[in-house]
mmCIF file of C-alpha atoms in Angstrom:
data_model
loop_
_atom_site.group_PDB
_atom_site.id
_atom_site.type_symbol
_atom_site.label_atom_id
_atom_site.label_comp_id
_atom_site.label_asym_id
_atom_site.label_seq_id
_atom_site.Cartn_x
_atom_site.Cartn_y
_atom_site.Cartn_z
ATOM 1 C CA UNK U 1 -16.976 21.813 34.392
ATOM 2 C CA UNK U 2 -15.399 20.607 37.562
ATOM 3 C CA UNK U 3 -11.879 21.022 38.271
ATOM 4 C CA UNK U 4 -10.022 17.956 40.279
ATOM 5 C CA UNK U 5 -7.450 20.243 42.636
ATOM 6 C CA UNK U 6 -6.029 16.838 44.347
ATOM 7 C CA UNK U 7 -4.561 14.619 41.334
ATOM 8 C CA UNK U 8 -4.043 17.874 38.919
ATOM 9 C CA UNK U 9 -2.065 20.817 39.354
ATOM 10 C CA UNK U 10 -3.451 24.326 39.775
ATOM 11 C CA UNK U 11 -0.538 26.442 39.874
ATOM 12 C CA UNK U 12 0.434 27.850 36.284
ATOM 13 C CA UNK U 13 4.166 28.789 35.649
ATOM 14 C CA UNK U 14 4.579 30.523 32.073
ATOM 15 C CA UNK U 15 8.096 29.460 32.584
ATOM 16 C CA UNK U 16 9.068 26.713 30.128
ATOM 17 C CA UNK U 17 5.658 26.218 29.292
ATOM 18 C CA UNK U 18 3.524 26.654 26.109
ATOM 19 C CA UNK U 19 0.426 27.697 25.143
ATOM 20 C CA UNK U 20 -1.739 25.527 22.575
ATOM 21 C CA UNK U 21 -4.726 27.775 20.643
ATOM 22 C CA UNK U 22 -7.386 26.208 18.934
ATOM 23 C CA UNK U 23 -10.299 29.019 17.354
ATOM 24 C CA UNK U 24 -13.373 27.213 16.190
ATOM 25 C CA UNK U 25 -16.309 29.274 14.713
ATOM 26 C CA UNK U 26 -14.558 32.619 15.995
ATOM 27 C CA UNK U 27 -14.080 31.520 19.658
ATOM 28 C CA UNK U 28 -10.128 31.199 20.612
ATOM 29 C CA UNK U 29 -9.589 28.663 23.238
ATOM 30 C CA UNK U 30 -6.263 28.627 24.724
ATOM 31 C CA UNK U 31 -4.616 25.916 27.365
ATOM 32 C CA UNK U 32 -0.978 25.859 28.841
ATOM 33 C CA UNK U 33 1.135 22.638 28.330
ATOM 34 C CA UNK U 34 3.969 21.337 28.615
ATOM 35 C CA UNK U 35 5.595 21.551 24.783
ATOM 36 C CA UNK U 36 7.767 18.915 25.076
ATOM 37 C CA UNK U 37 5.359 15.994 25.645
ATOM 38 C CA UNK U 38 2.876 18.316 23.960
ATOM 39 C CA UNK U 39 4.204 17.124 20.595
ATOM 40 C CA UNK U 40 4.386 13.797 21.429
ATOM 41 C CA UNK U 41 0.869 13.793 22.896
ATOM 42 C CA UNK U 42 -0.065 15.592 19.116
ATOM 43 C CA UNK U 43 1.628 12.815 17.653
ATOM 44 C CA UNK U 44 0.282 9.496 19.250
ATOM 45 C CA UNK U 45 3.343 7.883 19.331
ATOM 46 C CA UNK U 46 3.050 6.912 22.660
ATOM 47 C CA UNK U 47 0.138 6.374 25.628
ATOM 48 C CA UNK U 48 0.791 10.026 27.320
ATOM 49 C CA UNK U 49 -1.640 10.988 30.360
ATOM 50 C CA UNK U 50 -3.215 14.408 29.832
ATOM 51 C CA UNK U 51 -2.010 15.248 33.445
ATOM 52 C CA UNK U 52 1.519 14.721 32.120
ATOM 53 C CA UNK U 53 0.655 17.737 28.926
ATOM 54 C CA UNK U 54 -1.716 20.147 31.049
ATOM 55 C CA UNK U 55 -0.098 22.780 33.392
ATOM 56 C CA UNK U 56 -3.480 23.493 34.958
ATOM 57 C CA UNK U 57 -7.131 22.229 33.332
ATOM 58 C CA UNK U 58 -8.420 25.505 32.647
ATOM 59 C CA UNK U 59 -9.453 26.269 29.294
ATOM 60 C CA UNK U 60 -8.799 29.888 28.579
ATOM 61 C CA UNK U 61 -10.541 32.221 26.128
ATOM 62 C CA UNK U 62 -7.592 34.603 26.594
ATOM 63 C CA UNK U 63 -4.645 32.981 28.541
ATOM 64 C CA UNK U 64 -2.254 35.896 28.487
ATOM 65 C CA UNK U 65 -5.321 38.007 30.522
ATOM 66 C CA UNK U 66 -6.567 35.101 32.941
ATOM 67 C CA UNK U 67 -9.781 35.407 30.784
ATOM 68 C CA UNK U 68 -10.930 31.891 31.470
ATOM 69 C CA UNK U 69 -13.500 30.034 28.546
ATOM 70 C CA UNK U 70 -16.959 29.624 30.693
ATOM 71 C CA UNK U 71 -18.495 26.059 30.936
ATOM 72 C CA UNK U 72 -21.609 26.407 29.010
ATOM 73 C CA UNK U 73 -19.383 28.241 25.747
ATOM 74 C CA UNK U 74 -16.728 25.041 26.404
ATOM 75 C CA UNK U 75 -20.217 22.391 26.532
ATOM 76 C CA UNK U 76 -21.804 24.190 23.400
ATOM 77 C CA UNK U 77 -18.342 23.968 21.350
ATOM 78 C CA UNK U 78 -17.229 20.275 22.230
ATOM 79 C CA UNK U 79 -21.020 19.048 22.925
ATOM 80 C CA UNK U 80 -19.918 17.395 25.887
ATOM 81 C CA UNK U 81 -18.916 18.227 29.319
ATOM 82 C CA UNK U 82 -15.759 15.962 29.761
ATOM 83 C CA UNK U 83 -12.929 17.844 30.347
ATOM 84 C CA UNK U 84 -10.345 15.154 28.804
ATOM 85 C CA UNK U 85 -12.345 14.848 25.648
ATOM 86 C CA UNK U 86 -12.186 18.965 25.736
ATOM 87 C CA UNK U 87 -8.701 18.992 26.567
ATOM 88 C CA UNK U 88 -7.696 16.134 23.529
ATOM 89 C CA UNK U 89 -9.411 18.228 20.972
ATOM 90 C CA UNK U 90 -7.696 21.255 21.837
ATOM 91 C CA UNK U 91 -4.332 19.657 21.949
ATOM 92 C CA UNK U 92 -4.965 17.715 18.750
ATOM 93 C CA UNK U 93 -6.448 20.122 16.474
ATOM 94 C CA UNK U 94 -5.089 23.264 18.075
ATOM 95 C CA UNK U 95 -1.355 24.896 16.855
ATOM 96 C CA UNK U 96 1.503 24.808 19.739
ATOM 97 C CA UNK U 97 2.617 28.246 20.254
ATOM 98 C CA UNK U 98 6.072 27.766 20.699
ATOM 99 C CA UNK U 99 8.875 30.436 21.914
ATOM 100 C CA UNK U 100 11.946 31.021 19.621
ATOM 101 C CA UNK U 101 14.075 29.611 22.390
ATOM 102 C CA UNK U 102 11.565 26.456 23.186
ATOM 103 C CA UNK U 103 12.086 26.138 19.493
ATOM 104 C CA UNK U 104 15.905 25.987 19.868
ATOM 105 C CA UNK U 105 16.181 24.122 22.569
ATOM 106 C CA UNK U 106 13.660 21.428 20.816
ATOM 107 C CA UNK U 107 15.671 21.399 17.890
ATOM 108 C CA UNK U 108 18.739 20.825 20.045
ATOM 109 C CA UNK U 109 17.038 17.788 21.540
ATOM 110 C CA UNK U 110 16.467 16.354 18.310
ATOM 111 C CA UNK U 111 19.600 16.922 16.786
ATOM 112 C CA UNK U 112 21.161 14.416 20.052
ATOM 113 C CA UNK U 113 18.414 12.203 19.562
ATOM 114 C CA UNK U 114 19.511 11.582 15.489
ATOM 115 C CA UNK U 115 23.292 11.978 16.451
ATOM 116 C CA UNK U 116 22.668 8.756 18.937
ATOM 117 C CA UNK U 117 20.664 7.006 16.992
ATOM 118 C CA UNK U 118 23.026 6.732 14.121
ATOM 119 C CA UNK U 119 25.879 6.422 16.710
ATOM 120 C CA UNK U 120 24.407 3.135 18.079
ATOM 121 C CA UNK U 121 22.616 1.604 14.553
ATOM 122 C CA UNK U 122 25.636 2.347 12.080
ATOM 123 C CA UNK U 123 29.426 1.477 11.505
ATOM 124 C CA UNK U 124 32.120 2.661 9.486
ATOM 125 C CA UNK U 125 32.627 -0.484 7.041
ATOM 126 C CA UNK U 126 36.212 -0.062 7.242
ATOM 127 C CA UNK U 127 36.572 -0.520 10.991
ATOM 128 C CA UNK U 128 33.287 -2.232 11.709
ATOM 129 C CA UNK U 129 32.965 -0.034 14.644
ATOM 130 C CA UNK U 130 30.487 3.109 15.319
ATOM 131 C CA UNK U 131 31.403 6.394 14.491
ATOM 132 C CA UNK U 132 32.330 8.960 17.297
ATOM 133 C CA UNK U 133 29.171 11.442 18.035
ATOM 134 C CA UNK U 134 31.497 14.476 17.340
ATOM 135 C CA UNK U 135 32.422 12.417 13.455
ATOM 136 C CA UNK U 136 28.786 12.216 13.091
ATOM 137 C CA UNK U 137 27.599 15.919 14.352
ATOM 138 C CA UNK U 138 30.566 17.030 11.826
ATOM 139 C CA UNK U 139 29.509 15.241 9.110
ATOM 140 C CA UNK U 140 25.858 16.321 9.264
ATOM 141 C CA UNK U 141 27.067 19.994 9.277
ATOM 142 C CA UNK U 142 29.350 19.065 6.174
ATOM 143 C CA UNK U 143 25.960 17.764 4.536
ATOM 144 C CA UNK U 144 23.818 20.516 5.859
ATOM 145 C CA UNK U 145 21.095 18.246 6.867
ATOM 146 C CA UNK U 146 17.659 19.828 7.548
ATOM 147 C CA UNK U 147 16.297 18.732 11.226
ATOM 148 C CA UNK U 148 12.638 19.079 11.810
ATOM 149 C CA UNK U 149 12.145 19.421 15.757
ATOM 150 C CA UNK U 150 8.706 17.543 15.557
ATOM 151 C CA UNK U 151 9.387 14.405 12.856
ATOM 152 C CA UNK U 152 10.306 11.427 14.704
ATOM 153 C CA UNK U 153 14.384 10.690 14.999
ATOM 154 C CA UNK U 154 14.490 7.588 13.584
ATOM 155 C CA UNK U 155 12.366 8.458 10.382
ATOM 156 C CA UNK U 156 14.798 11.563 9.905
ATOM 157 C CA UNK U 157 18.494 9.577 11.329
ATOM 158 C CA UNK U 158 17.204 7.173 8.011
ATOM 159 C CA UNK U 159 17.096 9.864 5.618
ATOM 160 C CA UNK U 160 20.075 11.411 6.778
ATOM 161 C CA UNK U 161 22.439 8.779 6.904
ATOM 162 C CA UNK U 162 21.980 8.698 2.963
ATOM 163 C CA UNK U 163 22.858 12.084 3.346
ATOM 164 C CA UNK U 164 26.252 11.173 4.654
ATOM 165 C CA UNK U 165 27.558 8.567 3.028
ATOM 166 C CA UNK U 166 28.726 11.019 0.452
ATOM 167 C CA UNK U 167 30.820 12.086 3.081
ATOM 168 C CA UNK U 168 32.141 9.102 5.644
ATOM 169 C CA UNK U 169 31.938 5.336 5.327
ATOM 170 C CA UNK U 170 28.715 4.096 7.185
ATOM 171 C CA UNK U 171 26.505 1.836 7.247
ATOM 172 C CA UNK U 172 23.183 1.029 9.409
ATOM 173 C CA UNK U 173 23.616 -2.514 10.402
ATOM 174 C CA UNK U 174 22.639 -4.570 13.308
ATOM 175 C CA UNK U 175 24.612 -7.588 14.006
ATOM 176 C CA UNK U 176 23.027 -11.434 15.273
ATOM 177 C CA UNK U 177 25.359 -13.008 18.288
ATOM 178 C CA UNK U 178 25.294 -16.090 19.786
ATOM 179 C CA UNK U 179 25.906 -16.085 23.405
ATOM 180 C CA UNK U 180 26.997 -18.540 26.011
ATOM 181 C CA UNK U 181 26.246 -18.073 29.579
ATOM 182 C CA UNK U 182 27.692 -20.481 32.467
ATOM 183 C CA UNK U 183 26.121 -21.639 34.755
ATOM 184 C CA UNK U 184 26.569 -19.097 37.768
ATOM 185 C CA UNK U 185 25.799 -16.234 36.084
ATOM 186 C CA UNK U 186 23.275 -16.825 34.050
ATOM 187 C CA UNK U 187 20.373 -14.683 35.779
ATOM 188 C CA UNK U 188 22.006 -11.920 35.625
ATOM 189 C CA UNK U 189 23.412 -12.373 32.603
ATOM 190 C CA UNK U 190 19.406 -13.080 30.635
ATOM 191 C CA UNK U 191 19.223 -9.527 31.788
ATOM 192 C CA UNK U 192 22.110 -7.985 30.278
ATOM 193 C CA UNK U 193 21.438 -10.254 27.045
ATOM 194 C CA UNK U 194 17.342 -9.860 26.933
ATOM 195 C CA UNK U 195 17.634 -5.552 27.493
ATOM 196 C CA UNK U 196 20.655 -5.394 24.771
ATOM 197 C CA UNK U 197 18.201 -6.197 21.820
ATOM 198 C CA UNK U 198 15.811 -9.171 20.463
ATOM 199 C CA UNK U 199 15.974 -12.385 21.739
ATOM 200 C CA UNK U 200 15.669 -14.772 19.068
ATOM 201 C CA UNK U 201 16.305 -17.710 20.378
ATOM 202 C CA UNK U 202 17.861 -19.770 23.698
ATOM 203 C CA UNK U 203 17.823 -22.826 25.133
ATOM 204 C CA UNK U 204 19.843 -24.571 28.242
ATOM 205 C CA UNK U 205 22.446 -26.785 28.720
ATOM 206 C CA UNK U 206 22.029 -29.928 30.833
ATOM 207 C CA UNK U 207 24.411 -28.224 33.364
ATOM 208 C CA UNK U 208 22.727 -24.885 33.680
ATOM 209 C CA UNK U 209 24.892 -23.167 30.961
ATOM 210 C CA UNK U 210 22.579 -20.780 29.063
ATOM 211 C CA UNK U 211 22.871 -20.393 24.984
ATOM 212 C CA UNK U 212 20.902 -17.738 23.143
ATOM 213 C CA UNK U 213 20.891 -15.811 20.112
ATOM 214 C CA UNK U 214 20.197 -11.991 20.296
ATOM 215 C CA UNK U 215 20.099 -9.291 17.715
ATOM 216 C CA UNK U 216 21.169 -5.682 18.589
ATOM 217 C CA UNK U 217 22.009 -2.663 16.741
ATOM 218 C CA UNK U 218 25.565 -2.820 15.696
ATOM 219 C CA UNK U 219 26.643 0.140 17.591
ATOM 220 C CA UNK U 220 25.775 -1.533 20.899
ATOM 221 C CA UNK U 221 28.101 -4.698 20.144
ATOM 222 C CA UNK U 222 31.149 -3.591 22.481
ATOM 223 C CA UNK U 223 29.351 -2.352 25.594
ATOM 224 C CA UNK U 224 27.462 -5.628 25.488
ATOM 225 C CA UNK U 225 30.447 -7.345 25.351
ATOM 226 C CA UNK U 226 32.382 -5.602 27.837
ATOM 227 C CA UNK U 227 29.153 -5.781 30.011
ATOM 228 C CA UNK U 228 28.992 -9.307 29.500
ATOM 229 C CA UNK U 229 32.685 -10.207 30.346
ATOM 230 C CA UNK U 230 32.744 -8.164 33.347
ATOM 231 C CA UNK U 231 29.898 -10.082 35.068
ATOM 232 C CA UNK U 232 31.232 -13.513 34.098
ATOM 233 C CA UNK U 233 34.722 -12.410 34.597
ATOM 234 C CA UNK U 234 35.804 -13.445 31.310
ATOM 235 C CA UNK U 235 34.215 -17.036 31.237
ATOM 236 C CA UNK U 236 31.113 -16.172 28.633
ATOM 237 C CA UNK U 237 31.331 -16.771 24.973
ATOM 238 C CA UNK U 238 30.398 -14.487 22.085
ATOM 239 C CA UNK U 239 30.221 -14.498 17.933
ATOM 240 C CA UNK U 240 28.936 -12.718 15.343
ATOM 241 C CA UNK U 241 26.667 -15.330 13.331
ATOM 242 C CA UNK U 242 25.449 -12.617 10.910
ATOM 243 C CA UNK U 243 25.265 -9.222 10.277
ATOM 244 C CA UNK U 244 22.213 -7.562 8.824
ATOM 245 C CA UNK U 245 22.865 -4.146 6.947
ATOM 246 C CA UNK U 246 20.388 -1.848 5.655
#
């Protein structure tokens, strides 16, 4: 199997890095990843370059002695001699070996990730305004929520904020505004509009005045605002036209 020593790197640091072992028929095989975009190269969730996963594309029998898996073993386990194909296998089917602190510091990561994401999708019905991350981290403790460091955020933040609502107001809830845009600032201002959320609809003005629609998590509705009336210096318009809750 040929190595490419230009594009991929050589040099293996243990050091934040994880090993993935896959045994087939007896024979341990053994690479060293990165853990974090391990798991979402395991999951598929997004188009992730093995170069971005592999420390170094050696395939070890024992990784922990430098005991290195030889080429014909590696072409008479996979049938084939491309290294990617070898390499996605391994990663697939193969268990992460994760440290306690990776583990921790994973979790941490996740917890953020849900604590954000209900931060910027839900309100507190009373105010109509998102809950502080603190109110949220303390209310998750109150409710003892389970976090799983590998399931997605936004499939657990769902399950959770049932979990909650026991506990504080809240609500997920996305909220449909129409938006007017003069004249001199509208290219700019598409920008702000298009990257706050979906762009349902828009059309001009015969004077260069831009109108649109857009639909945004709720969460999101005051630094869009504020973002909006700074650039046009107060001369935009805004409205809620509806407000979608879940």
């Amino acid at each position: 199997m040929s190595h490419d020593s230009g594009e991929r790197r050589q040099h293996i640091d243990l050091e934040n890095k994880a090993l993935v072992r896959y045994i087939y028929r007896n024979q341990k095989f053994e690479i060293i990843v990165d853990p974090e975009k391990a798991l979402e190269y395991k999951k598929g969730e997004e188009a992730i370059d093995l170069s971005e996963v592999v420390e170094a594309f050696i395939v070890f029998q024992n990784a922990s002695k430098g005991e290195k898996a030889a080429d014909t073993l590696l072409e008479q386990t996979f049938e084939t001699r491309d290294e990617n194909e070898i390499f996605d296998t391994i990663i697939k089917k193969g268990a992460l070996q994760l440290t306690q602190e990776q583990r921790k510091r994973l979790l941490k990561d996740k917890i953020d990730e849900i604590i954000n994401f209900i931060h910027v999708h839900c309100i507190n019905p009373q105010t109509n305004k998102p809950h502080p991350p603190a109110r949220i981290e303390a209310a998750m403790d109150e409710a003892g929520v389970n976090i799983d460091y590998v399931e997605p955020a936004e499939v657990q933040a769902k399950e959770i904020i049932k979990q909650l609502k026991p506990i504080i107001p809240i609500r997920l809830e996305s909220v449909v505004l129409a938006v007017m845009v003069p004249p001199e600032f509208t290219g700019p201002g598409y920008g702000i509009v298009a990257d706050a959320g979906q762009l349902l609809e828009d059309q001009w003005g015969n004077d260069g005045t831009w109108y649109a629609k857009v639909e945004m998590p709720a969460g999101l509705q005051a630094d869009f605002l504020d973002k909006l009336n700074q650039l046009t210096k107060g001369k935009s318009e805004m409205k809620i036209v509806e407000r979608k809750s879940e």
